[in-house]
């Protein structure tokens, strides 16, 4: 799996020991919300419980789930969470979803125990072409977990405006990076002695462009090189989010299944704060803040 934002957070925390700060991101929660309902909110659903092989692609992963999300993206899960590909929706008509860019169609009929026909061509981040074709297969359909205002506000596609790293404790560091630029973060880490190789810098030569949170419990991080990472999520009793990484390769001691995400809003913007406590000889609290703007 490609290195993800989770891997980079681990690397950054390990190398910024000598960087200090005197303030935080300066934001206080403001729950004034002017969000509109996403265009495909009523269509959002997840189809799972099936497995489809790619056609004419040697060694291709199986397609194991399809998420139709609130803002009009379709997230395809390959190999039980080993890879994710995101495509847009061009139109919807009576349960038939036409993908943008002539990528194909998906048709879903029925409720919880439904039938799905799918004829799509997907392109991986590495440029491989995968075709999935199947008619009238049995699928389990999950719709929005609840109809609360909190779900309505959160579940949509968010455009990344910037990232803030804030570390306090035995290690102290603070810096903001505009536009989700991981390459700038990597160069900054090298300035602090990270010792990243040319290959590692090239791997991080991409931006986090968007975050998709859907009502069926999937959160997807999308990058400028067309790669995506994903995790399942649910509400904690205190209104924070519990995130469970979909692949163990994404996890580390700085961001793991014990991490929580807090959410705040202002107008059409959202702030996600990914909170993790670290104890490894030194103790410090790490907050990775994503500043987001609603696509809708």
Coordinates of C-alpha atoms in Angstrom, one line a residue:
X1 CA 0.0 0.0 0.0
X2 CA 1.2 3.5 -0.7
X3 CA 2.5 5.6 2.2
X4 CA -0.4 7.5 3.7
X5 CA -1.0 10.6 5.7
X6 CA -0.9 8.3 8.8
X7 CA 2.6 7.1 7.9
X8 CA 3.8 10.7 7.4
X9 CA 2.4 11.8 10.8
X10 CA 4.4 9.1 12.4
X11 CA 7.6 10.3 10.6
X12 CA 7.0 13.9 11.4
X13 CA 6.4 13.3 15.1
X14 CA 9.7 11.3 15.3
X15 CA 11.8 14.1 13.7
X16 CA 10.5 17.4 15.1
X17 CA 11.9 16.9 18.7
X18 CA 13.8 20.2 18.5
X19 CA 11.0 22.3 17.1
X20 CA 9.1 24.4 19.6
X21 CA 6.0 26.6 19.5
X22 CA 4.3 29.1 21.7
X23 CA 0.7 28.9 20.4
X24 CA -1.9 26.6 19.0
X25 CA -4.0 27.0 15.8
X26 CA -5.9 29.9 17.4
X27 CA -9.3 28.5 16.6
X28 CA -12.1 28.0 19.0
X29 CA -15.2 25.9 18.2
X30 CA -17.9 27.8 16.4
X31 CA -21.0 25.7 15.6
X32 CA -22.6 28.3 13.3
X33 CA -23.6 26.1 10.3
X34 CA -24.8 27.3 6.9
X35 CA -24.4 23.9 5.1
X36 CA -26.8 22.9 2.4
X37 CA -28.0 19.4 1.9
X38 CA -25.7 17.5 -0.5
X39 CA -27.1 16.7 -3.9
X40 CA -27.1 13.0 -3.5
X41 CA -27.9 12.7 0.2
X42 CA -31.1 10.7 -0.5
X43 CA -29.2 8.4 -2.8
X44 CA -26.3 7.6 -0.5
X45 CA -25.8 3.9 0.3
X46 CA -23.2 1.2 0.6
X47 CA -23.4 -2.2 -1.2
X48 CA -21.4 -5.1 0.3
X49 CA -21.4 -8.8 0.8
X50 CA -20.2 -9.7 -2.7
X51 CA -17.0 -10.3 -4.6
X52 CA -16.4 -9.6 -8.3
X53 CA -13.2 -10.3 -10.2
X54 CA -11.8 -7.8 -12.6
X55 CA -12.1 -8.8 -16.3
X56 CA -9.0 -9.4 -18.4
X57 CA -6.7 -8.0 -15.7
X58 CA -4.1 -10.5 -14.5
X59 CA -3.8 -10.4 -10.7
X60 CA -6.3 -7.7 -10.2
X61 CA -8.0 -7.3 -6.8
X62 CA -11.6 -8.3 -6.3
X63 CA -14.2 -5.6 -6.0
X64 CA -15.8 -6.1 -2.5
X65 CA -17.9 -3.0 -1.7
X66 CA -19.3 0.1 -3.4
X67 CA -20.2 3.3 -1.5
X68 CA -22.4 5.9 -3.2
X69 CA -21.8 9.0 -1.1
X70 CA -23.7 12.1 -0.3
X71 CA -21.9 14.6 -2.5
X72 CA -21.9 12.4 -5.6
X73 CA -18.7 10.4 -5.4
X74 CA -18.6 6.6 -5.6
X75 CA -16.0 4.9 -3.5
X76 CA -15.0 1.4 -4.8
X77 CA -13.4 -0.9 -2.2
X78 CA -11.0 -3.4 -3.6
X79 CA -9.7 -6.5 -1.8
X80 CA -11.6 -6.0 1.5
X81 CA -10.0 -2.6 2.1
X82 CA -6.6 -3.0 0.5
X83 CA -7.2 -0.3 -2.1
X84 CA -9.9 2.4 -2.8
X85 CA -10.8 4.1 -6.0
X86 CA -13.1 7.2 -6.2
X87 CA -15.2 8.2 -9.2
X88 CA -17.8 10.9 -9.7
X89 CA -21.5 10.5 -10.6
X90 CA -22.8 12.2 -13.7
X91 CA -26.5 11.4 -13.4
X92 CA -29.0 9.2 -11.5
X93 CA -32.2 7.8 -12.8
X94 CA -34.4 5.3 -11.0
X95 CA -31.6 3.4 -9.3
X96 CA -29.1 3.7 -12.1
X97 CA -26.0 5.6 -11.5
X98 CA -24.0 6.8 -14.5
X99 CA -20.4 7.5 -13.7
X100 CA -18.5 10.6 -15.0
X101 CA -16.0 10.2 -17.8
X102 CA -17.7 7.2 -19.4
X103 CA -16.6 5.0 -16.5
X104 CA -19.7 2.9 -16.6
X105 CA -23.0 2.4 -14.8
X106 CA -24.3 0.8 -11.5
X107 CA -27.9 -0.3 -11.1
X108 CA -29.3 -1.1 -7.7
X109 CA -32.8 -2.6 -7.2
X110 CA -34.4 -3.5 -3.9
X111 CA -33.9 -2.5 -0.3
X112 CA -31.6 -4.1 2.3
X113 CA -31.3 -7.4 0.4
X114 CA -30.9 -6.0 -3.1
X115 CA -29.7 -6.9 -6.6
X116 CA -26.8 -4.9 -8.2
X117 CA -25.6 -4.8 -11.8
X118 CA -22.3 -3.2 -12.4
X119 CA -20.3 -2.4 -15.5
X120 CA -17.4 -0.1 -14.7
X121 CA -13.8 0.6 -15.8
X122 CA -11.6 1.9 -13.0
X123 CA -8.0 3.3 -13.1
X124 CA -5.7 2.7 -10.1
X125 CA -3.2 5.2 -8.8
X126 CA -0.5 3.3 -10.6
X127 CA -2.4 3.6 -14.0
X128 CA -3.7 0.0 -14.2
X129 CA -7.1 -0.4 -15.8
X130 CA -9.6 -2.6 -14.1
X131 CA -13.0 -3.7 -15.5
X132 CA -15.7 -5.1 -13.3
X133 CA -18.8 -6.6 -15.0
X134 CA -21.6 -8.5 -13.2
X135 CA -25.4 -8.6 -13.5
X136 CA -28.1 -9.2 -10.8
X137 CA -25.7 -10.1 -8.0
X138 CA -26.9 -10.3 -4.4
X139 CA -25.8 -7.4 -2.2
X140 CA -26.4 -6.1 1.3
X141 CA -27.4 -2.4 1.2
X142 CA -26.7 -0.1 4.1
X143 CA -28.2 3.4 4.2
X144 CA -27.5 6.4 6.5
X145 CA -27.0 5.2 10.0
X146 CA -29.2 7.9 11.4
X147 CA -31.1 11.0 10.3
X148 CA -29.7 13.4 12.9
X149 CA -28.6 16.9 12.2
X150 CA -25.0 15.9 13.1
X151 CA -25.0 13.3 10.4
X152 CA -26.5 15.7 7.9
X153 CA -23.8 18.2 8.5
X154 CA -20.9 15.9 8.6
X155 CA -21.6 13.4 5.8
X156 CA -20.5 15.0 2.5
X157 CA -17.3 15.6 0.5
X158 CA -14.9 18.1 2.1
X159 CA -12.2 20.0 0.2
X160 CA -8.9 20.3 2.1
X161 CA -7.9 24.0 2.7
X162 CA -4.9 23.3 5.0
X163 CA -3.3 21.0 7.5
X164 CA -2.0 22.0 11.0
X165 CA 0.5 19.8 13.0
X166 CA 0.4 20.6 16.7
X167 CA 2.5 18.6 19.2
X168 CA 2.7 19.3 22.9
X169 CA 4.5 17.6 25.8
X170 CA 8.0 16.3 25.9
X171 CA 8.0 17.1 22.1
X172 CA 6.7 20.5 20.9
X173 CA 6.0 21.5 17.3
X174 CA 3.5 23.6 15.4
X175 CA 3.2 24.5 11.8
X176 CA 0.4 24.9 9.2
X177 CA 0.6 23.8 5.6
X178 CA -1.8 25.3 3.1
X179 CA -3.8 23.2 0.6
X180 CA -2.9 19.8 2.1
X181 CA 0.6 19.8 0.6
X182 CA 2.4 16.7 1.8
X183 CA 5.6 17.6 -0.1
X184 CA 6.0 20.8 1.8
X185 CA 5.6 18.9 5.0
X186 CA 8.2 16.4 3.9
X187 CA 10.7 19.1 3.0
X188 CA 10.1 20.7 6.4
X189 CA 10.7 17.3 8.1
X190 CA 14.0 17.0 6.2
X191 CA 15.0 20.4 7.4
X192 CA 14.6 19.1 10.9
X193 CA 16.8 16.1 10.2
X194 CA 14.3 13.5 8.9
X195 CA 16.8 12.2 6.3
X196 CA 14.1 11.3 3.7
X197 CA 15.5 9.8 0.6
X198 CA 14.7 11.0 -2.9
X199 CA 12.3 8.1 -3.4
X200 CA 10.5 9.0 -0.1
X201 CA 10.2 12.6 -1.1
X202 CA 8.8 11.6 -4.5
X203 CA 6.3 9.3 -2.7
X204 CA 5.0 12.3 -0.7
X205 CA 4.9 14.6 -3.7
X206 CA 1.1 14.9 -3.5
X207 CA -1.6 16.8 -1.8
X208 CA -4.5 15.6 0.3
X209 CA -7.3 17.1 -1.9
X210 CA -10.5 16.0 -0.2
X211 CA -12.1 13.9 2.6
X212 CA -15.3 12.0 2.0
X213 CA -17.4 11.1 5.0
X214 CA -20.5 9.0 4.3
X215 CA -23.4 8.1 6.4
X216 CA -22.8 4.4 6.2
X217 CA -19.6 4.7 8.2
X218 CA -16.7 5.2 5.7
X219 CA -14.2 8.1 5.8
X220 CA -12.0 8.4 2.7
X221 CA -8.8 10.5 2.3
X222 CA -8.2 11.4 -1.4
X223 CA -4.8 12.5 -2.8
X224 CA -3.7 14.4 -5.9
X225 CA -2.1 11.3 -7.4
X226 CA -5.5 9.6 -7.5
X227 CA -4.7 7.3 -4.5
X228 CA -7.1 7.0 -1.6
X229 CA -7.0 5.7 2.0
X230 CA -10.0 4.8 4.1
X231 CA -11.2 4.0 7.6
X232 CA -14.5 3.1 9.1
X233 CA -16.0 5.5 11.7
X234 CA -18.8 5.9 14.3
X235 CA -19.8 8.4 16.9
X236 CA -18.5 8.2 20.5
X237 CA -20.9 9.1 23.3
X238 CA -19.2 12.5 23.7
X239 CA -19.8 13.5 20.1
X240 CA -16.3 12.8 18.9
X241 CA -15.6 10.2 16.2
X242 CA -14.0 6.8 16.7
X243 CA -12.0 5.8 13.6
X244 CA -11.0 2.2 12.8
X245 CA -8.3 1.9 10.2
X246 CA -9.2 -0.3 7.3
X247 CA -5.7 -1.7 6.9
X248 CA -3.1 -2.4 9.6
X249 CA -0.4 -1.0 7.3
X250 CA -1.9 2.4 7.8
X251 CA -1.8 2.3 11.6
X252 CA 1.0 3.4 13.9
X253 CA 1.4 4.5 17.5
X254 CA 0.8 8.1 16.5
X255 CA -2.5 7.5 14.8
X256 CA -4.2 4.3 15.6
X257 CA -7.5 2.7 16.6
X258 CA -7.4 4.6 19.9
X259 CA -7.3 7.9 18.1
X260 CA -10.4 10.2 18.3
X261 CA -11.6 12.9 15.9
X262 CA -13.3 16.1 17.2
X263 CA -15.5 18.1 14.8
X264 CA -16.4 21.9 14.7
X265 CA -18.1 24.0 12.1
X266 CA -18.3 27.6 10.9
X267 CA -20.4 28.5 8.0
X268 CA -19.6 26.0 5.2
X269 CA -16.3 25.1 6.8
X270 CA -15.4 22.2 9.1
X271 CA -12.4 21.5 11.3
X272 CA -11.4 17.9 12.0
X273 CA -8.9 17.4 14.8
X274 CA -7.3 14.0 14.9
X275 CA -6.1 13.5 18.5
X276 CA -3.5 10.9 19.7
X277 CA -1.5 10.6 22.8
X278 CA 2.0 9.1 22.4
X279 CA 4.1 7.5 25.1
X280 CA 7.5 6.1 23.9
X281 CA 10.2 7.3 26.3
X282 CA 8.7 10.7 25.9
X283 CA 5.0 11.7 26.3
X284 CA 3.2 14.1 24.1
X285 CA -0.2 14.8 22.6
X286 CA -0.4 15.1 18.8
X287 CA -3.2 16.9 17.0
X288 CA -3.5 16.8 13.2
X289 CA -6.0 19.4 12.2
X290 CA -7.6 19.4 8.7
X291 CA -9.3 22.7 7.7
X292 CA -12.1 21.8 5.3
X293 CA -14.7 23.4 3.0
X294 CA -17.9 21.7 2.0
X295 CA -18.0 20.8 -1.7
X296 CA -21.8 21.5 -1.7

